[in-house]
Short mmCIF file of C-alpha atoms and ligand atoms in Angstrom, two decimals:
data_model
loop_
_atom_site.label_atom_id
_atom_site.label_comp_id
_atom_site.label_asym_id
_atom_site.label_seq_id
_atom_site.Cartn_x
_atom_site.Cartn_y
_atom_site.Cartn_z
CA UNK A 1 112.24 114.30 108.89
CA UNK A 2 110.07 112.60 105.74
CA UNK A 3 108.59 109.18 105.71
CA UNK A 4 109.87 108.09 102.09
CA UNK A 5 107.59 105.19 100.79
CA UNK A 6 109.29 102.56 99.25
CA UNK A 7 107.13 100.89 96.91
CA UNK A 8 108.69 97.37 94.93
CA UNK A 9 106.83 96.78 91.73
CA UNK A 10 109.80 94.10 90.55
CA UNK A 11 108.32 90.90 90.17
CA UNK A 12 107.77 89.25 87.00
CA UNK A 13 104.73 87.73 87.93
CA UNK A 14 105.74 84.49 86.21
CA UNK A 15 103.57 82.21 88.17
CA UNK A 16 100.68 83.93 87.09
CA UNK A 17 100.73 84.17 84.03
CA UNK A 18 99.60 87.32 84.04
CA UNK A 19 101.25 91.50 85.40
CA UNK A 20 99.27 90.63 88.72
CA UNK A 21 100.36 94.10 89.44
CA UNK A 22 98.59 96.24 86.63
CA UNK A 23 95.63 93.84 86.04
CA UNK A 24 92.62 94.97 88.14
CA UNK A 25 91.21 92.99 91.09
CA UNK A 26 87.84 94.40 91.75
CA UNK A 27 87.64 97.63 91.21
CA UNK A 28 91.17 98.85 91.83
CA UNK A 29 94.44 96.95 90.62
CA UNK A 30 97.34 95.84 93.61
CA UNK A 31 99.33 98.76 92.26
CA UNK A 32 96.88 101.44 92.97
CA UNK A 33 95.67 99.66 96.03
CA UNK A 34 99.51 99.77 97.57
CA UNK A 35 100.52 102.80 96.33
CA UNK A 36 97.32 104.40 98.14
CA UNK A 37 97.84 102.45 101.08
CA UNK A 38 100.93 103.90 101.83
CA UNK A 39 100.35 107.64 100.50
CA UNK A 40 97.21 107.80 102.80
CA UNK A 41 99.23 106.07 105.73
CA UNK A 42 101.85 108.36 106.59
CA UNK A 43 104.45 108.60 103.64
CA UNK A 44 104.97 112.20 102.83
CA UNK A 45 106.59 111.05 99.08
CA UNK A 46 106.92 107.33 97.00
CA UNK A 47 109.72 106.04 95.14
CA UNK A 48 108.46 102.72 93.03
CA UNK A 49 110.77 100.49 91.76
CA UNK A 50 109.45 99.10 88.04
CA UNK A 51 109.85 97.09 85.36
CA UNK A 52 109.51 98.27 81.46
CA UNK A 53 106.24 96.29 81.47
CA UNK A 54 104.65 98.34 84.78
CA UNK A 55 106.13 101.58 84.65
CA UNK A 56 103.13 103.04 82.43
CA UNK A 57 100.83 101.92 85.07
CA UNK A 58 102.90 103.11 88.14
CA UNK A 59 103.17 106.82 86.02
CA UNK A 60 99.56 106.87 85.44
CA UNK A 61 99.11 107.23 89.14
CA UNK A 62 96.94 109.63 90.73
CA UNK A 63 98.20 109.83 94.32
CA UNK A 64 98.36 112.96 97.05
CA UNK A 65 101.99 112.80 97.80
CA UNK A 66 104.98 113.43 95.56
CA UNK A 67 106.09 109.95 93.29
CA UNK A 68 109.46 109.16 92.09
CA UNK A 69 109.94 106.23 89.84
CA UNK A 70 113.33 103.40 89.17
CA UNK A 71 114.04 100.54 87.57
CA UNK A 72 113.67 97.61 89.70
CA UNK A 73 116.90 95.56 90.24
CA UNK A 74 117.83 92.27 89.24
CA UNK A 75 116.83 90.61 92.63
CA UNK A 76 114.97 92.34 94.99
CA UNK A 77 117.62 93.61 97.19
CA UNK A 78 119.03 95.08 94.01
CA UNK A 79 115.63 97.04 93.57
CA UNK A 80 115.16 97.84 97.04
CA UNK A 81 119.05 99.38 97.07
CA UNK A 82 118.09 101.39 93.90
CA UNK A 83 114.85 102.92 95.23
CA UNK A 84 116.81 103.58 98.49
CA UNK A 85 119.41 105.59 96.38
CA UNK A 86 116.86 107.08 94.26
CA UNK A 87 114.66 108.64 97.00
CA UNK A 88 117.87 110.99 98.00
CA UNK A 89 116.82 110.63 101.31
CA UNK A 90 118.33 112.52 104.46
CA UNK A 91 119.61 110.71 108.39
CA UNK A 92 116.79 110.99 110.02
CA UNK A 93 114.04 110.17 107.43
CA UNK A 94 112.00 106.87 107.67
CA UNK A 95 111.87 103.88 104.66
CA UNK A 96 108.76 101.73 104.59
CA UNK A 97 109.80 99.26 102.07
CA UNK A 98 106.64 97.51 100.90
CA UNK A 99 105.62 94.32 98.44
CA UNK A 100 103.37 95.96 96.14
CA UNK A 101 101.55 92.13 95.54
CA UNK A 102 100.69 92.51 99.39
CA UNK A 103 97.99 95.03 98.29
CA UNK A 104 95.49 94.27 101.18
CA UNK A 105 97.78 94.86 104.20
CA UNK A 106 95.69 96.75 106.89
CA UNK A 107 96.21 100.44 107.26
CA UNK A 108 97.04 100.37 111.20
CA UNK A 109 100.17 97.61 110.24
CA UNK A 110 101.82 100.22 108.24
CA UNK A 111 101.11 103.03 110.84
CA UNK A 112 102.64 100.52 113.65
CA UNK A 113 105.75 99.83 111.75
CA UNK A 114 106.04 103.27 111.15
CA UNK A 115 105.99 104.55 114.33
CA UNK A 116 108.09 101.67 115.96
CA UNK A 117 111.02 102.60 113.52
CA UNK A 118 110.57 106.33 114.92
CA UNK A 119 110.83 105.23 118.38
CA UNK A 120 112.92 102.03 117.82
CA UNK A 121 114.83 102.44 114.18
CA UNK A 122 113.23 99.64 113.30
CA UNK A 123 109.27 98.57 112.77
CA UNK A 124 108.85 95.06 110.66
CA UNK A 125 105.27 93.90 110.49
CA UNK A 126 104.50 90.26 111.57
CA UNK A 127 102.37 87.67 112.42
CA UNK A 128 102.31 85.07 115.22
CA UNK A 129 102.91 81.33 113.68
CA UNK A 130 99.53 80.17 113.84
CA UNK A 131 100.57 76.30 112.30
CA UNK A 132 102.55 73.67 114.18
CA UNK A 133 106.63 74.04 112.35
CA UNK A 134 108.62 71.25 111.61
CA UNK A 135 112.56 70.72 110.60
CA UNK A 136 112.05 67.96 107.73
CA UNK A 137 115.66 67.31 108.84
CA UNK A 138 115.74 66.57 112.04
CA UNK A 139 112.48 65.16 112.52
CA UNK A 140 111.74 67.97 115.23
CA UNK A 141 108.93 70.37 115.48
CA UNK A 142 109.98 73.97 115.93
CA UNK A 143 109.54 76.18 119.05
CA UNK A 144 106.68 78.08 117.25
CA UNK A 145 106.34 80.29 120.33
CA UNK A 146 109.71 81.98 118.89
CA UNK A 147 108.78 81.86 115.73
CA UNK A 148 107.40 84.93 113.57
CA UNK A 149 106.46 85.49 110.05
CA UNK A 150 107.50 88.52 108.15
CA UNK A 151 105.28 90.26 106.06
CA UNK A 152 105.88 94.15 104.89
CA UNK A 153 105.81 96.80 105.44
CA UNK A 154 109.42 97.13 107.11
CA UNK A 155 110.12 100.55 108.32
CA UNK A 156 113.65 101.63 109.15
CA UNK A 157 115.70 104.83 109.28
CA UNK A 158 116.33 105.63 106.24
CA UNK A 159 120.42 106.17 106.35
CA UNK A 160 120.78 102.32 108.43
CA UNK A 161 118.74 100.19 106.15
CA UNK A 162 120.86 102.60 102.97
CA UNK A 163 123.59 101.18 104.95
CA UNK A 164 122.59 97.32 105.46
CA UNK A 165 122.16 97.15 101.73
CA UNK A 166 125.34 98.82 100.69
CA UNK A 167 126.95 96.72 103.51
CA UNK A 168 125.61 93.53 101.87
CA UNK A 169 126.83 94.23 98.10
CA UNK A 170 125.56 90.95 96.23
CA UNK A 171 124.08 89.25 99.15
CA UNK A 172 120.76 88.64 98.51
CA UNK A 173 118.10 88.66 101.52
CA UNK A 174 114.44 87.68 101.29
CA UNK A 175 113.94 90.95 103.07
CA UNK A 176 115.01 93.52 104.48
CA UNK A 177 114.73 92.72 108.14
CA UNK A 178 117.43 89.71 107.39
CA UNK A 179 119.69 92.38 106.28
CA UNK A 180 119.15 94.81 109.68
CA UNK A 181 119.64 92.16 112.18
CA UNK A 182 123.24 91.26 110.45
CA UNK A 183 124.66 95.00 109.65
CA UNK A 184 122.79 96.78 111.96
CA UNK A 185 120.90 95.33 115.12
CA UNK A 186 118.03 93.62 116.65
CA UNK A 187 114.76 94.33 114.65
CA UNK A 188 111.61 95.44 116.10
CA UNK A 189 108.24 93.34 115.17
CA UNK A 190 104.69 95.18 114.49
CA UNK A 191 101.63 93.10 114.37
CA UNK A 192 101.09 92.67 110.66
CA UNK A 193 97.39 91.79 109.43
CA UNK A 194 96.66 88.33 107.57
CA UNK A 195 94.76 90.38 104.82
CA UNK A 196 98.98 91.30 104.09
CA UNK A 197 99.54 88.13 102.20
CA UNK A 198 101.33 88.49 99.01
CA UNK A 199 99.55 87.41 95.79
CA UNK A 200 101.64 84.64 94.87
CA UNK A 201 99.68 81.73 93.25
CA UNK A 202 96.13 81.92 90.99
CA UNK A 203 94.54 80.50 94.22
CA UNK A 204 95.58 83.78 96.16
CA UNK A 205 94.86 85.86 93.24
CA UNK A 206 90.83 84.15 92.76
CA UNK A 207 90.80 84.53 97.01
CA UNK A 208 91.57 88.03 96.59
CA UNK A 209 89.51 88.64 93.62
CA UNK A 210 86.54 87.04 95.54
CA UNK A 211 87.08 89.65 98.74
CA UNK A 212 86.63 92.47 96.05
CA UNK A 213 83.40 91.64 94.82
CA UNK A 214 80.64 94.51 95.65
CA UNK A 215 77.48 92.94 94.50
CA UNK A 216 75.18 95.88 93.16
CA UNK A 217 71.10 95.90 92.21
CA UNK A 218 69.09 97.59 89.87
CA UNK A 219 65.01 97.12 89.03
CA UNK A 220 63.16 98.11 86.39
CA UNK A 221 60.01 98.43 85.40
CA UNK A 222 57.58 98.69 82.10
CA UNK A 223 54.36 99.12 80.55
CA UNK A 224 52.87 98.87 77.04
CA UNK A 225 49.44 99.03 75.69
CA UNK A 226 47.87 95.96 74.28
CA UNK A 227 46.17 96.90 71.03
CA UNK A 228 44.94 94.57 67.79
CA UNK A 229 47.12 93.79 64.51
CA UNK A 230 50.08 92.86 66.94
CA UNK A 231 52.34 90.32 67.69
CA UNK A 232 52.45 89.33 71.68
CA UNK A 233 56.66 88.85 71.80
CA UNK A 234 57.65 88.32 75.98
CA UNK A 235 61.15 87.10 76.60
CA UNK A 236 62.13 87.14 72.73
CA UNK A 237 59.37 84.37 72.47
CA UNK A 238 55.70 84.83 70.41
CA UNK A 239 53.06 83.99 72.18
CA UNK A 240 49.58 83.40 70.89
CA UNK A 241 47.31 86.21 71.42
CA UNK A 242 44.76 87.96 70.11
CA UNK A 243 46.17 91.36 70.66
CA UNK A 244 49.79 92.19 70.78
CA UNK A 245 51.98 95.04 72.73
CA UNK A 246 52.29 98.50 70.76
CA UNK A 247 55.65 100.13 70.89
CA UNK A 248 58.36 101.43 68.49
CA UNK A 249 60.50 98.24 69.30
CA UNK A 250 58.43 94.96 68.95
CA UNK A 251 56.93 95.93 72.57
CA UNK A 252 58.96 93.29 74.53
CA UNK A 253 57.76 94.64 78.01
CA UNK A 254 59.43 91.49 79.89
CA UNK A 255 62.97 92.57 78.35
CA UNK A 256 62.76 96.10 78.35
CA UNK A 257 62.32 95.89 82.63
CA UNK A 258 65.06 93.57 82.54
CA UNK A 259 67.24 95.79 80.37
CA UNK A 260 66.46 98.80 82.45
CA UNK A 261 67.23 96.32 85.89
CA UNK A 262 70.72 95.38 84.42
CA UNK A 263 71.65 98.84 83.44
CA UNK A 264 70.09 100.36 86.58
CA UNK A 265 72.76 98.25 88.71
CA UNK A 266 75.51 98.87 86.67
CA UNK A 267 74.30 103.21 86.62
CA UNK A 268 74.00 103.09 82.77
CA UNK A 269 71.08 105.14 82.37
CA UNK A 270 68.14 103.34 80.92
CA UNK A 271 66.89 101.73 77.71
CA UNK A 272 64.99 105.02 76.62
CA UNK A 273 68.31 107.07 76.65
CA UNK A 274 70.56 104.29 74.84
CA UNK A 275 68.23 103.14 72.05
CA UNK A 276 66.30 106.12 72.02
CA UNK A 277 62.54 105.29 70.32
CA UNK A 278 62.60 108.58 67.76
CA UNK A 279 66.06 106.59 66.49
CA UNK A 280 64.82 104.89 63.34
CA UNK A 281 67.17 102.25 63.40
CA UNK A 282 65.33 100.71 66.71
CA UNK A 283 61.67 100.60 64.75
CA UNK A 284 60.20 97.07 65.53
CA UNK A 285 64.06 96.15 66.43
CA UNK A 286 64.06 92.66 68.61
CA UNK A 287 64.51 93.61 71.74
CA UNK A 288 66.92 90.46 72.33
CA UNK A 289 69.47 92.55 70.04
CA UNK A 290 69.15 95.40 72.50
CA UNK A 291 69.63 93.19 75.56
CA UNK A 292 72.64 92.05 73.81
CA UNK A 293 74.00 95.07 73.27
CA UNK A 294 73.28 95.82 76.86
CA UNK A 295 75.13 92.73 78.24
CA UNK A 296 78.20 93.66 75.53
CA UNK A 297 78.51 97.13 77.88
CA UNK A 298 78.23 94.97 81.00
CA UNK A 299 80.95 93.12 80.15
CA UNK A 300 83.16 96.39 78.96
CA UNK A 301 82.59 97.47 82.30
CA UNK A 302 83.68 94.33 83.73
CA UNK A 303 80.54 93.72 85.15
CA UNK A 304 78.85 89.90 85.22
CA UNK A 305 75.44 89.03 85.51
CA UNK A 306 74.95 86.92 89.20
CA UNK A 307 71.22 86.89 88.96
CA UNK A 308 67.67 88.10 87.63
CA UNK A 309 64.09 87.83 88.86
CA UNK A 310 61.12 89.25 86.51
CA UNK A 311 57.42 89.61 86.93
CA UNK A 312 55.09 90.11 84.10
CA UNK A 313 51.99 91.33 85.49
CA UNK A 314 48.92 90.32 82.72
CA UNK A 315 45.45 88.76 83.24
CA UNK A 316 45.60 87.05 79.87
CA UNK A 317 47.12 84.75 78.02
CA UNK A 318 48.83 82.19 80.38
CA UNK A 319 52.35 83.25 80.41
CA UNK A 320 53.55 79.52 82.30
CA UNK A 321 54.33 77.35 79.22
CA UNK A 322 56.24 79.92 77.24
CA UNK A 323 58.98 80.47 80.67
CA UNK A 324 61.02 77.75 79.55
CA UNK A 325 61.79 79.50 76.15
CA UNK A 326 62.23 82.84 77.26
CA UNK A 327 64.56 81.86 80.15
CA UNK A 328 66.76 80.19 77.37
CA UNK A 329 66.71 82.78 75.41
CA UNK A 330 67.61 85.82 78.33
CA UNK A 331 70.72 83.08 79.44
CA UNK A 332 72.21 82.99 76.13
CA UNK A 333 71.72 86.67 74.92
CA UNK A 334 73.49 87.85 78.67
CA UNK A 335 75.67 84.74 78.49
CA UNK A 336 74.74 83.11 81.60
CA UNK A 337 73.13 79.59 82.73
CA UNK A 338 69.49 79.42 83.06
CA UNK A 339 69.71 78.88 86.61
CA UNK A 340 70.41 82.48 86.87
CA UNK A 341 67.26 83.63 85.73
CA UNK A 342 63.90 83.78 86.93
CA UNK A 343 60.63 84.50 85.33
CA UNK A 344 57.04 84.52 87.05
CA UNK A 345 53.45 85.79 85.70
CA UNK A 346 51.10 87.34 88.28
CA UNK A 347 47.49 88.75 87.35
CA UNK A 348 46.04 91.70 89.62
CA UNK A 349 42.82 90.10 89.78
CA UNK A 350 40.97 92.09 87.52
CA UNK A 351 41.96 95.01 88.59
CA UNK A 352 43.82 98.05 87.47
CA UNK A 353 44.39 98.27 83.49
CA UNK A 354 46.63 95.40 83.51
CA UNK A 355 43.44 93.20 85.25
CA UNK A 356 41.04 95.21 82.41
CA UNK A 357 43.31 93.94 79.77
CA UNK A 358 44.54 97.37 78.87
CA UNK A 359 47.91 96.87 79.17
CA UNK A 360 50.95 94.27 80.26
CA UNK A 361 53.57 95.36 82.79
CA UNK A 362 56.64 94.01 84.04
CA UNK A 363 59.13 94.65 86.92
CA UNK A 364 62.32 93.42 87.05
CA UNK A 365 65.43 93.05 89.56
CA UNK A 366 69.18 92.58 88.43
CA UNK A 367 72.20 91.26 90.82
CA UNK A 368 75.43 92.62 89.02
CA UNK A 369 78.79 91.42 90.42
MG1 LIG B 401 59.18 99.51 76.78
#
């Protein structure tokens, strides 16, 4: 006997606006999240059901059970009857037909409906009606101790559900449990999970996209050498000074932490290894066109800047008044609002070489969602 997943990649999408499928929520998109689900849940194989548009995606699949791929039908029935007939399946062998836009449904639902529709034929994932019901038409409210709401996955034996759906030619059924308790017999419910909602609407798709979020940290930290015939540049703004930071770049210590904080929590390396300082194209370079350059990789790795906090530790000058500036200037090079960025000077008291006047550090913290 084989557990044959059953994995419906139909849907059009059209009330996104967008293959809600294929495009990536968090890290992983609701493709890869449901095929995985049910390939680490107890299917021994997959057969997805695709369209033209999703098929690429569902073949570029890296999964540790077999995969077997048809068009999707013209309603969902239609799909689910094609993937039933492409799986070649034997009596015996278990279906778990499953939404593939209900990509967060808990791992112990699809075990339960699984094993129910061993023991019982049939195992349909459900949840209790949680909100009062009410017949518009007859003004009554619904017995909503009765009352269930399907979710997937529905697990059946493989040659009765072939059956229901053969049985019920161009009937269509919302799903397949409708289709059991009219060709075959009463249906078994499983407790579902309420993280197995289907992404139907932009709300449920933001909702879902705000669960994924894994916030991540990085610091950094630098130090340069204050010497004569300088300019003092902090934060991409000059600051009046008698001396002025010596480095191949123009010495930016506040922006170089920050860099080095940004690409620390997105594991980029650091600012040494990307603009190398042997590299003669980064001699007295702004560092605000490196820290754009380092926000233009955040973003190709889909990463967005939540929040950063830097300290520049220096006895001399006042730092204070020039804040304002620099904040401005680290929003709009990482495209963010000032509010998202934080700036403070601290002096060591005379101490160390940074108290001695030697040098001006900086460390920096990034929050990368
Ligand atoms: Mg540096």
């Amino acid at each position: 006997m084989s557990v044959i997943g059953v994995l419906l990649c139909g849907g059009s999408s059209q009330r996104m606006g967008f293959n809600k499928l294929t495009t990536p929520l968090g890290e992983f998109t609701a493709l890869e999240r449901s095929a995985s689900l049910l390939a680490h849940t107890g299917c021994d194989r997959l057969v997805i059901a695709v369209t033209a548009e999703t098929r690429p995606a569902a073949e570029a699949l890296h999964l540790p059970v077999p995969v077997t791929l048809c068009d999707r039908g013209s309603t969902r029935g239609q799909s689910v009857l094609n993937a039933l007939r492409a799986a070649q399946g034997q009596p015996g062998d278990i279906a778990v037909i499953h939404d593939a836009a209900r990509c967060f449904q808990s791992p112990d639902a699809v075990r339960a409906a699984i094993d129910s529709a061993k023991e019982n034929g049939s195992g349909v994932a459900s949840l209790p009606m949680t909100d009062s019901v009410f017949d518009t038409d007859t003004q009554q409210p619904l017995d909503r101790s009765r009352l269930v709401r399907t979710q997937t996955p529905q697990a059946f034996r493989y040659e009765e559900i072939l059956a229901a759906y053969e049985q019920a030619g161009d009937q269509n059924a919302t799903d397949d449990a409708a289709l059991y308790a009219r060709f075959i017999g009463p249906v078994t419910f499983t407790p579902g999970c309420s993280t197995g909602y289907k992404l139907t609407t932009v709300e449920d798709w933001n909702f879902a996209g705000a669960s994924c979020i894994r916030p991540r940290t990085g610091t950094g930290f630098d130090t340069h050498v204050l010497g004569e015939g300088r300019k003092l540049i902090l934060g991409g703004v000059e600051i009046p000074f008698e001396k002025g930071l010596i480095a191949h770049s123009d010495g930016d210590v506040l922006l170089h932490a920050l860099m080095d904080a940004l690409l620390g929590a997105a594991s980029l390396g650091d600012i040494g290894h990307l603009f190398p300082d042997k590299d003669p194209q980064y001699e007295s370079i702004s560092s605000r066109i490196l820290l754009r350059e380092v926000a233009r990789r955040l973003r190709e790795q889909r990463f967005t800047v939540a929040h950063v906090d830097v300290t520049v530790i220096a006895q001399r000058p006042k730092l204070a008044p020039y804040f304002p500036q620099a904040i401005q200037n680290i929003a709009e090079d990482l495209g963010i609002q000032p509010d998202q960025v934080s700036l403070k000077a601290t002096t060591t008291e005379g101490m160390n070489d940074e108290g001695r006047g030697l040098c001006i550090s900086a460390q920096a913290i990034a929050n990368l969602i």
